């Protein structure tokens, strides 16, 4: 079987939904998995040889026209991580997905007739939104071959860190106030930010914070491991859209044995034992208390780190990628 992925973008979503599965699918007997991304798309020779083509968040007209032309000899699947229709108007990523674009996504899904998703919330919502489509829920995959940590010599310092994209910036800015209030002036605590530097953090003494620009997907896990974070932050906004998202942030921290403080709402609240909870109000005093508890209690950090790591190991791509292949085989059998 030849599976070909066409990415919608070069970002974290394409890494976990295209590049990681393609890497491990290619190691299975009688399977070839390839990828094309912008600007190649339909010019890629591998696309024309594939049995099954996965369109990850695609909206390009050239891809749509290729699909319509080749549906008789290739099977096309549309792939989404979240329920894009649930994004609220004031959310940071809404400008990336205005109603016009969502209309195009709808046309793609209806033309494909088959949709793969990566969260239970998205599965539930999109089953209702597209009753005529066949929808499949795929398990997350974790690439443990890239889980290489670089441990610093100064183990007395505690590093409180955050990593995220534009969709997480608003809530991260809010929680940064709590971080600053806890660690200001403490020589044993440093805060580390990857991909976004909140204004409150900039006001700390220079020796208390580190900032790193967002890196491309080829280097993300290596950089995250090199940051050597002791406590990971995973705040989520209390909005319906959040419930349709994946647990990827927990898994990213978990693969490096980083204990996490997280907002106790779905999708995280489906796994309540994996993180130190802050209730859905996200009040600063609740975040301050949680950060203090984790900073002051090494045993608590180690307990949550081990628990999350054990859970994350259940999604080792070497083992779980077979489930992706089974889904693809089932789809091919139904449509043949």
mmCIF file of C-alpha atoms in Angstrom:
data_model
loop_
_atom_site.group_PDB
_atom_site.id
_atom_site.type_symbol
_atom_site.label_atom_id
_atom_site.label_comp_id
_atom_site.label_asym_id
_atom_site.label_seq_id
_atom_site.Cartn_x
_atom_site.Cartn_y
_atom_site.Cartn_z
ATOM 1 C CA UNK A 1 0.000 0.000 0.000
ATOM 2 C CA UNK A 2 1.238 3.486 -0.863
ATOM 3 C CA UNK A 3 -0.067 6.279 1.398
ATOM 4 C CA UNK A 4 0.673 9.883 0.466
ATOM 5 C CA UNK A 5 0.146 12.895 2.728
ATOM 6 C CA UNK A 6 -0.384 16.428 1.439
ATOM 7 C CA UNK A 7 0.212 18.859 4.293
ATOM 8 C CA UNK A 8 -1.880 21.952 4.820
ATOM 9 C CA UNK A 9 1.038 23.817 6.382
ATOM 10 C CA UNK A 10 4.526 23.317 7.743
ATOM 11 C CA UNK A 11 3.779 23.418 11.457
ATOM 12 C CA UNK A 12 3.271 21.224 14.480
ATOM 13 C CA UNK A 13 0.028 19.800 13.138
ATOM 14 C CA UNK A 14 1.685 18.560 9.961
ATOM 15 C CA UNK A 15 4.474 17.046 12.082
ATOM 16 C CA UNK A 16 2.169 14.917 14.216
ATOM 17 C CA UNK A 17 -0.451 14.158 11.555
ATOM 18 C CA UNK A 18 1.784 13.604 8.525
ATOM 19 C CA UNK A 19 5.521 13.379 9.169
ATOM 20 C CA UNK A 20 5.491 11.121 12.244
ATOM 21 C CA UNK A 21 2.941 8.637 10.841
ATOM 22 C CA UNK A 22 4.718 8.567 7.464
ATOM 23 C CA UNK A 23 8.036 7.812 9.179
ATOM 24 C CA UNK A 24 6.673 4.802 11.047
ATOM 25 C CA UNK A 25 4.229 3.563 8.415
ATOM 26 C CA UNK A 26 7.169 3.259 6.011
ATOM 27 C CA UNK A 27 8.794 0.746 8.349
ATOM 28 C CA UNK A 28 5.857 -1.655 8.144
ATOM 29 C CA UNK A 29 5.941 -4.508 5.614
ATOM 30 C CA UNK A 30 4.516 -3.704 2.190
ATOM 31 C CA UNK A 31 3.806 -0.065 3.072
ATOM 32 C CA UNK A 32 5.222 3.074 1.520
ATOM 33 C CA UNK A 33 4.353 6.472 3.002
ATOM 34 C CA UNK A 34 5.358 9.751 1.384
ATOM 35 C CA UNK A 35 4.675 13.451 1.920
ATOM 36 C CA UNK A 36 4.416 16.562 -0.196
ATOM 37 C CA UNK A 37 4.067 20.083 1.126
ATOM 38 C CA UNK A 38 4.005 23.590 -0.256
ATOM 39 C CA UNK A 39 4.951 24.435 -2.978
ATOM 40 C CA UNK A 40 5.168 20.894 -4.442
ATOM 41 C CA UNK A 41 1.689 19.536 -3.794
ATOM 42 C CA UNK A 42 0.365 18.037 -7.027
ATOM 43 C CA UNK A 43 3.732 18.102 -8.846
ATOM 44 C CA UNK A 44 5.155 15.468 -6.515
ATOM 45 C CA UNK A 45 5.618 12.170 -8.442
ATOM 46 C CA UNK A 46 4.833 10.180 -5.284
ATOM 47 C CA UNK A 47 1.330 11.626 -5.234
ATOM 48 C CA UNK A 48 0.492 10.145 -8.622
ATOM 49 C CA UNK A 49 1.592 6.652 -7.533
ATOM 50 C CA UNK A 50 -0.319 6.537 -4.235
ATOM 51 C CA UNK A 51 -3.258 4.262 -3.483
ATOM 52 C CA UNK A 52 -4.517 6.524 -0.716
ATOM 53 C CA UNK A 53 -4.055 10.299 -0.410
ATOM 54 C CA UNK A 54 -4.518 12.131 2.912
ATOM 55 C CA UNK A 55 -5.307 15.847 2.650
ATOM 56 C CA UNK A 56 -4.309 17.551 5.888
ATOM 57 C CA UNK A 57 -6.348 20.780 6.270
ATOM 58 C CA UNK A 58 -6.091 21.395 2.521
ATOM 59 C CA UNK A 59 -7.844 24.337 0.845
ATOM 60 C CA UNK A 60 -5.820 24.708 -2.380
ATOM 61 C CA UNK A 61 -7.893 24.713 -5.548
ATOM 62 C CA UNK A 62 -5.160 22.849 -7.454
ATOM 63 C CA UNK A 63 -5.385 19.992 -4.939
ATOM 64 C CA UNK A 64 -9.175 19.962 -5.155
ATOM 65 C CA UNK A 65 -9.093 19.792 -8.946
ATOM 66 C CA UNK A 66 -6.521 16.982 -8.808
ATOM 67 C CA UNK A 67 -8.782 15.065 -6.429
ATOM 68 C CA UNK A 68 -11.839 15.446 -8.642
ATOM 69 C CA UNK A 69 -9.859 14.315 -11.665
ATOM 70 C CA UNK A 70 -8.339 11.242 -9.988
ATOM 71 C CA UNK A 71 -11.076 9.957 -7.661
ATOM 72 C CA UNK A 72 -11.683 6.988 -9.920
ATOM 73 C CA UNK A 73 -8.213 5.509 -9.332
ATOM 74 C CA UNK A 74 -7.111 6.987 -5.986
ATOM 75 C CA UNK A 75 -8.826 7.213 -2.598
ATOM 76 C CA UNK A 76 -8.820 10.619 -0.857
ATOM 77 C CA UNK A 77 -9.208 11.246 2.875
ATOM 78 C CA UNK A 78 -9.538 14.659 4.496
ATOM 79 C CA UNK A 79 -7.752 15.113 7.844
ATOM 80 C CA UNK A 80 -8.517 17.583 10.662
ATOM 81 C CA UNK A 81 -7.105 17.908 14.167
ATOM 82 C CA UNK A 82 -9.707 20.256 15.710
ATOM 83 C CA UNK A 83 -13.273 21.357 14.982
ATOM 84 C CA UNK A 84 -12.393 24.545 13.104
ATOM 85 C CA UNK A 85 -16.034 25.662 13.132
ATOM 86 C CA UNK A 86 -15.915 25.925 16.930
ATOM 87 C CA UNK A 87 -13.186 28.603 16.908
ATOM 88 C CA UNK A 88 -14.715 31.732 18.518
ATOM 89 C CA UNK A 89 -14.594 35.102 16.675
ATOM 90 C CA UNK A 90 -12.094 36.660 19.113
ATOM 91 C CA UNK A 91 -9.701 33.688 19.199
ATOM 92 C CA UNK A 92 -6.126 34.353 17.936
ATOM 93 C CA UNK A 93 -6.379 31.805 15.109
ATOM 94 C CA UNK A 94 -9.818 32.835 13.843
ATOM 95 C CA UNK A 95 -8.266 35.174 11.205
ATOM 96 C CA UNK A 96 -6.528 32.081 9.800
ATOM 97 C CA UNK A 97 -9.874 30.288 9.490
ATOM 98 C CA UNK A 98 -12.533 32.814 8.470
ATOM 99 C CA UNK A 99 -15.931 31.601 7.331
ATOM 100 C CA UNK A 100 -14.861 31.719 3.679
ATOM 101 C CA UNK A 101 -12.047 29.230 4.302
ATOM 102 C CA UNK A 102 -14.321 27.024 6.375
ATOM 103 C CA UNK A 103 -16.666 26.922 3.414
ATOM 104 C CA UNK A 104 -13.809 25.561 1.310
ATOM 105 C CA UNK A 105 -12.965 22.950 3.954
ATOM 106 C CA UNK A 106 -16.619 21.879 3.926
ATOM 107 C CA UNK A 107 -16.497 21.416 0.149
ATOM 108 C CA UNK A 108 -13.339 19.285 0.466
ATOM 109 C CA UNK A 109 -14.875 17.062 3.152
ATOM 110 C CA UNK A 110 -18.087 16.566 1.219
ATOM 111 C CA UNK A 111 -16.139 15.708 -1.935
ATOM 112 C CA UNK A 112 -13.891 13.237 -0.077
ATOM 113 C CA UNK A 113 -16.707 11.737 1.956
ATOM 114 C CA UNK A 114 -14.114 10.402 4.412
ATOM 115 C CA UNK A 115 -12.594 12.293 7.341
ATOM 116 C CA UNK A 116 -9.947 11.364 9.920
ATOM 117 C CA UNK A 117 -9.710 13.292 13.194
ATOM 118 C CA UNK A 118 -7.445 13.236 16.238
ATOM 119 C CA UNK A 119 -9.584 14.108 19.252
ATOM 120 C CA UNK A 120 -12.770 12.718 20.736
ATOM 121 C CA UNK A 121 -14.290 16.199 20.872
ATOM 122 C CA UNK A 122 -13.665 16.808 17.182
ATOM 123 C CA UNK A 123 -15.014 13.349 16.347
ATOM 124 C CA UNK A 124 -18.276 14.032 18.201
ATOM 125 C CA UNK A 125 -18.784 17.513 16.725
ATOM 126 C CA UNK A 126 -17.898 16.624 13.156
ATOM 127 C CA UNK A 127 -20.095 13.510 13.182
ATOM 128 C CA UNK A 128 -22.996 15.883 13.778
ATOM 129 C CA UNK A 129 -21.763 18.498 11.302
ATOM 130 C CA UNK A 130 -21.124 16.016 8.476
ATOM 131 C CA UNK A 131 -23.667 13.193 8.926
ATOM 132 C CA UNK A 132 -23.039 11.923 5.407
ATOM 133 C CA UNK A 133 -19.289 11.465 5.859
ATOM 134 C CA UNK A 134 -17.453 8.436 7.206
ATOM 135 C CA UNK A 135 -15.387 9.708 10.148
ATOM 136 C CA UNK A 136 -12.545 7.838 11.870
ATOM 137 C CA UNK A 137 -10.705 8.691 15.097
ATOM 138 C CA UNK A 138 -6.949 8.027 14.968
ATOM 139 C CA UNK A 139 -4.831 7.671 18.140
ATOM 140 C CA UNK A 140 -1.993 10.152 18.715
ATOM 141 C CA UNK A 141 1.521 9.012 17.869
ATOM 142 C CA UNK A 142 4.614 9.915 19.900
ATOM 143 C CA UNK A 143 8.052 9.747 18.288
ATOM 144 C CA UNK A 144 10.194 8.560 21.196
ATOM 145 C CA UNK A 145 13.245 8.306 18.956
ATOM 146 C CA UNK A 146 13.410 12.090 19.218
ATOM 147 C CA UNK A 147 12.893 12.249 22.986
ATOM 148 C CA UNK A 148 16.484 13.136 23.857
ATOM 149 C CA UNK A 149 16.909 15.310 26.948
ATOM 150 C CA UNK A 150 20.010 17.344 27.727
ATOM 151 C CA UNK A 151 20.349 17.634 31.481
ATOM 152 C CA UNK A 152 22.049 20.740 32.841
ATOM 153 C CA UNK A 153 24.750 20.520 35.511
ATOM 154 C CA UNK A 154 23.021 22.972 37.900
ATOM 155 C CA UNK A 155 20.226 20.759 39.219
ATOM 156 C CA UNK A 156 19.397 23.149 42.065
ATOM 157 C CA UNK A 157 17.775 25.562 39.619
ATOM 158 C CA UNK A 158 14.094 24.904 38.825
ATOM 159 C CA UNK A 159 12.968 25.762 35.291
ATOM 160 C CA UNK A 160 9.284 26.566 34.733
ATOM 161 C CA UNK A 161 8.527 26.430 31.010
ATOM 162 C CA UNK A 162 5.891 26.944 28.330
ATOM 163 C CA UNK A 163 5.833 26.075 24.643
ATOM 164 C CA UNK A 164 3.057 26.805 22.193
ATOM 165 C CA UNK A 165 1.773 28.449 19.045
ATOM 166 C CA UNK A 166 -0.338 31.519 18.280
ATOM 167 C CA UNK A 167 -3.527 29.744 19.338
ATOM 168 C CA UNK A 168 -2.219 29.567 22.920
ATOM 169 C CA UNK A 169 -0.757 33.073 23.294
ATOM 170 C CA UNK A 170 -3.706 34.852 24.913
ATOM 171 C CA UNK A 171 -4.050 32.416 27.794
ATOM 172 C CA UNK A 172 -0.243 32.160 28.098
ATOM 173 C CA UNK A 173 0.020 35.939 28.573
ATOM 174 C CA UNK A 174 -2.523 35.647 31.389
ATOM 175 C CA UNK A 175 -0.732 32.820 33.186
ATOM 176 C CA UNK A 176 2.642 34.554 32.775
ATOM 177 C CA UNK A 177 1.548 37.052 35.446
ATOM 178 C CA UNK A 178 1.276 34.201 37.944
ATOM 179 C CA UNK A 179 4.685 32.834 36.958
ATOM 180 C CA UNK A 180 6.321 36.221 37.444
ATOM 181 C CA UNK A 181 4.651 36.808 40.810
ATOM 182 C CA UNK A 182 5.966 33.480 42.105
ATOM 183 C CA UNK A 183 9.546 33.554 40.862
ATOM 184 C CA UNK A 184 10.533 37.259 40.869
ATOM 185 C CA UNK A 185 13.872 37.648 42.611
ATOM 186 C CA UNK A 186 14.264 33.964 43.493
ATOM 187 C CA UNK A 187 17.770 32.912 42.378
ATOM 188 C CA UNK A 188 16.753 29.248 42.211
ATOM 189 C CA UNK A 189 13.915 29.595 39.668
ATOM 190 C CA UNK A 190 14.039 30.493 35.980
ATOM 191 C CA UNK A 191 11.194 30.628 33.449
ATOM 192 C CA UNK A 192 11.662 29.393 29.880
ATOM 193 C CA UNK A 193 9.443 30.300 26.902
ATOM 194 C CA UNK A 194 9.485 28.756 23.436
ATOM 195 C CA UNK A 195 7.554 30.443 20.640
ATOM 196 C CA UNK A 196 6.136 33.396 22.578
ATOM 197 C CA UNK A 197 7.490 35.870 25.139
ATOM 198 C CA UNK A 198 4.765 37.437 27.311
ATOM 199 C CA UNK A 199 5.165 41.038 28.410
ATOM 200 C CA UNK A 200 5.246 40.231 32.169
ATOM 201 C CA UNK A 201 8.221 37.914 31.669
ATOM 202 C CA UNK A 202 10.217 40.661 29.955
ATOM 203 C CA UNK A 203 10.021 42.663 33.178
ATOM 204 C CA UNK A 204 11.844 40.038 35.205
ATOM 205 C CA UNK A 205 15.589 40.380 35.855
ATOM 206 C CA UNK A 206 17.457 39.164 32.786
ATOM 207 C CA UNK A 207 18.915 36.162 34.603
ATOM 208 C CA UNK A 208 15.464 34.812 35.480
ATOM 209 C CA UNK A 209 14.120 34.114 32.014
ATOM 210 C CA UNK A 210 15.015 32.582 28.675
ATOM 211 C CA UNK A 211 13.208 32.977 25.377
ATOM 212 C CA UNK A 212 13.607 30.977 22.159
ATOM 213 C CA UNK A 213 11.970 31.651 18.819
ATOM 214 C CA UNK A 214 9.651 29.007 17.460
ATOM 215 C CA UNK A 215 11.629 26.467 15.473
ATOM 216 C CA UNK A 216 10.740 24.513 12.349
ATOM 217 C CA UNK A 217 9.191 21.087 12.706
ATOM 218 C CA UNK A 218 12.453 19.285 11.918
ATOM 219 C CA UNK A 219 13.985 20.569 15.159
ATOM 220 C CA UNK A 220 11.069 21.050 17.567
ATOM 221 C CA UNK A 221 11.511 17.963 19.733
ATOM 222 C CA UNK A 222 15.284 18.308 19.902
ATOM 223 C CA UNK A 223 14.906 21.912 21.080
ATOM 224 C CA UNK A 224 12.190 21.040 23.603
ATOM 225 C CA UNK A 225 14.425 18.337 25.062
ATOM 226 C CA UNK A 226 17.382 20.712 25.239
ATOM 227 C CA UNK A 227 15.405 23.275 27.273
ATOM 228 C CA UNK A 228 15.536 20.873 30.245
ATOM 229 C CA UNK A 229 12.255 22.088 31.734
ATOM 230 C CA UNK A 230 11.338 20.935 35.257
ATOM 231 C CA UNK A 231 7.697 22.084 35.258
ATOM 232 C CA UNK A 232 5.616 22.467 32.102
ATOM 233 C CA UNK A 233 2.684 24.857 31.836
ATOM 234 C CA UNK A 234 -0.397 23.936 29.801
ATOM 235 C CA UNK A 235 -3.116 26.555 30.332
ATOM 236 C CA UNK A 236 -6.249 26.235 28.207
ATOM 237 C CA UNK A 237 -9.015 28.805 27.689
ATOM 238 C CA UNK A 238 -12.431 27.802 29.008
ATOM 239 C CA UNK A 239 -14.291 27.850 25.689
ATOM 240 C CA UNK A 240 -16.169 25.110 23.776
ATOM 241 C CA UNK A 241 -13.469 24.993 21.073
ATOM 242 C CA UNK A 242 -10.923 23.746 23.608
ATOM 243 C CA UNK A 243 -12.883 20.524 24.132
ATOM 244 C CA UNK A 244 -12.335 19.613 20.465
ATOM 245 C CA UNK A 245 -8.561 19.874 20.679
ATOM 246 C CA UNK A 246 -6.041 17.080 21.132
ATOM 247 C CA UNK A 247 -3.962 16.151 24.190
ATOM 248 C CA UNK A 248 -0.772 16.736 22.200
ATOM 249 C CA UNK A 249 0.629 19.285 24.640
ATOM 250 C CA UNK A 250 0.480 16.754 27.481
ATOM 251 C CA UNK A 251 2.195 14.172 25.285
ATOM 252 C CA UNK A 252 4.931 16.611 24.213
ATOM 253 C CA UNK A 253 5.824 17.245 27.845
ATOM 254 C CA UNK A 254 5.277 13.620 28.806
ATOM 255 C CA UNK A 255 7.800 12.195 26.346
ATOM 256 C CA UNK A 256 10.506 14.149 28.218
ATOM 257 C CA UNK A 257 9.191 13.268 31.710
ATOM 258 C CA UNK A 258 8.196 16.871 32.376
ATOM 259 C CA UNK A 259 5.454 17.207 35.030
ATOM 260 C CA UNK A 260 2.652 19.525 33.976
ATOM 261 C CA UNK A 261 0.361 22.110 35.536
ATOM 262 C CA UNK A 262 -2.736 22.320 33.338
ATOM 263 C CA UNK A 263 -6.222 23.770 33.190
ATOM 264 C CA UNK A 264 -8.618 21.071 34.346
ATOM 265 C CA UNK A 265 -10.995 21.064 31.371
ATOM 266 C CA UNK A 266 -11.507 18.837 28.342
ATOM 267 C CA UNK A 267 -9.625 17.375 26.610
ATOM 268 C CA UNK A 268 -7.194 17.201 29.552
ATOM 269 C CA UNK A 269 -9.856 16.459 32.183
ATOM 270 C CA UNK A 270 -10.505 13.095 30.536
ATOM 271 C CA UNK A 271 -7.132 12.121 32.068
ATOM 272 C CA UNK A 272 -7.245 13.841 35.505
ATOM 273 C CA UNK A 273 -4.359 11.938 37.102
ATOM 274 C CA UNK A 274 -1.768 13.084 34.576
ATOM 275 C CA UNK A 275 -1.289 16.717 35.602
ATOM 276 C CA UNK A 276 -1.502 19.098 38.554
ATOM 277 C CA UNK A 277 -4.882 20.795 38.023
ATOM 278 C CA UNK A 278 -5.975 24.425 37.946
ATOM 279 C CA UNK A 279 -9.739 24.797 37.714
ATOM 280 C CA UNK A 280 -11.492 26.172 34.639
ATOM 281 C CA UNK A 281 -11.605 29.720 36.023
ATOM 282 C CA UNK A 282 -7.844 30.047 35.342
ATOM 283 C CA UNK A 283 -7.665 32.627 38.130
ATOM 284 C CA UNK A 284 -4.168 33.914 38.815
ATOM 285 C CA UNK A 285 -4.266 32.978 42.488
ATOM 286 C CA UNK A 286 -5.020 29.373 41.482
ATOM 287 C CA UNK A 287 -2.078 29.327 39.080
ATOM 288 C CA UNK A 288 0.203 30.929 41.667
ATOM 289 C CA UNK A 289 -0.748 28.294 44.220
ATOM 290 C CA UNK A 290 -0.187 25.455 41.751
ATOM 291 C CA UNK A 291 3.230 26.763 40.675
ATOM 292 C CA UNK A 292 4.311 27.204 44.298
ATOM 293 C CA UNK A 293 3.161 23.676 45.174
ATOM 294 C CA UNK A 294 5.149 22.158 42.322
ATOM 295 C CA UNK A 295 8.252 24.286 42.878
ATOM 296 C CA UNK A 296 8.394 23.452 46.579
ATOM 297 C CA UNK A 297 7.699 19.719 46.328
ATOM 298 C CA UNK A 298 10.214 17.655 44.377
ATOM 299 C CA UNK A 299 8.415 14.403 45.204
ATOM 300 C CA UNK A 300 5.210 15.820 43.722
ATOM 301 C CA UNK A 301 7.044 16.771 40.524
ATOM 302 C CA UNK A 302 8.566 13.316 40.209
ATOM 303 C CA UNK A 303 5.207 11.623 40.845
ATOM 304 C CA UNK A 304 3.445 13.561 38.083
ATOM 305 C CA UNK A 305 6.414 13.222 35.731
ATOM 306 C CA UNK A 306 6.475 9.434 36.048
ATOM 307 C CA UNK A 307 2.703 9.131 35.738
ATOM 308 C CA UNK A 308 2.558 11.256 32.590
ATOM 309 C CA UNK A 309 5.550 9.491 31.042
ATOM 310 C CA UNK A 310 3.969 6.073 31.630
ATOM 311 C CA UNK A 311 0.776 7.268 29.954
ATOM 312 C CA UNK A 312 2.653 8.824 27.039
ATOM 313 C CA UNK A 313 4.519 5.561 26.399
ATOM 314 C CA UNK A 314 1.159 4.012 25.516
ATOM 315 C CA UNK A 315 1.217 6.129 22.346
ATOM 316 C CA UNK A 316 4.661 5.092 21.141
ATOM 317 C CA UNK A 317 4.468 5.425 17.363
ATOM 318 C CA UNK A 318 6.338 2.151 16.862
ATOM 319 C CA UNK A 319 3.354 0.303 18.313
ATOM 320 C CA UNK A 320 0.316 2.483 17.631
ATOM 321 C CA UNK A 321 1.004 3.266 13.964
ATOM 322 C CA UNK A 322 -0.395 -0.171 13.122
ATOM 323 C CA UNK A 323 -3.799 1.155 14.165
ATOM 324 C CA UNK A 324 -3.494 3.899 11.558
ATOM 325 C CA UNK A 325 -2.709 1.292 8.926
ATOM 326 C CA UNK A 326 -5.709 -0.788 10.006
ATOM 327 C CA UNK A 327 -7.979 2.238 9.564
ATOM 328 C CA UNK A 328 -6.547 2.964 6.122
ATOM 329 C CA UNK A 329 -7.005 -0.680 5.104
ATOM 330 C CA UNK A 330 -10.593 -0.628 6.354
ATOM 331 C CA UNK A 331 -11.329 2.511 4.342
ATOM 332 C CA UNK A 332 -9.789 1.039 1.203
ATOM 333 C CA UNK A 333 -11.791 -2.161 1.629
ATOM 334 C CA UNK A 334 -15.061 -0.264 2.086
ATOM 335 C CA UNK A 335 -14.462 1.924 -0.939
ATOM 336 C CA UNK A 336 -13.088 -0.688 -3.331
#
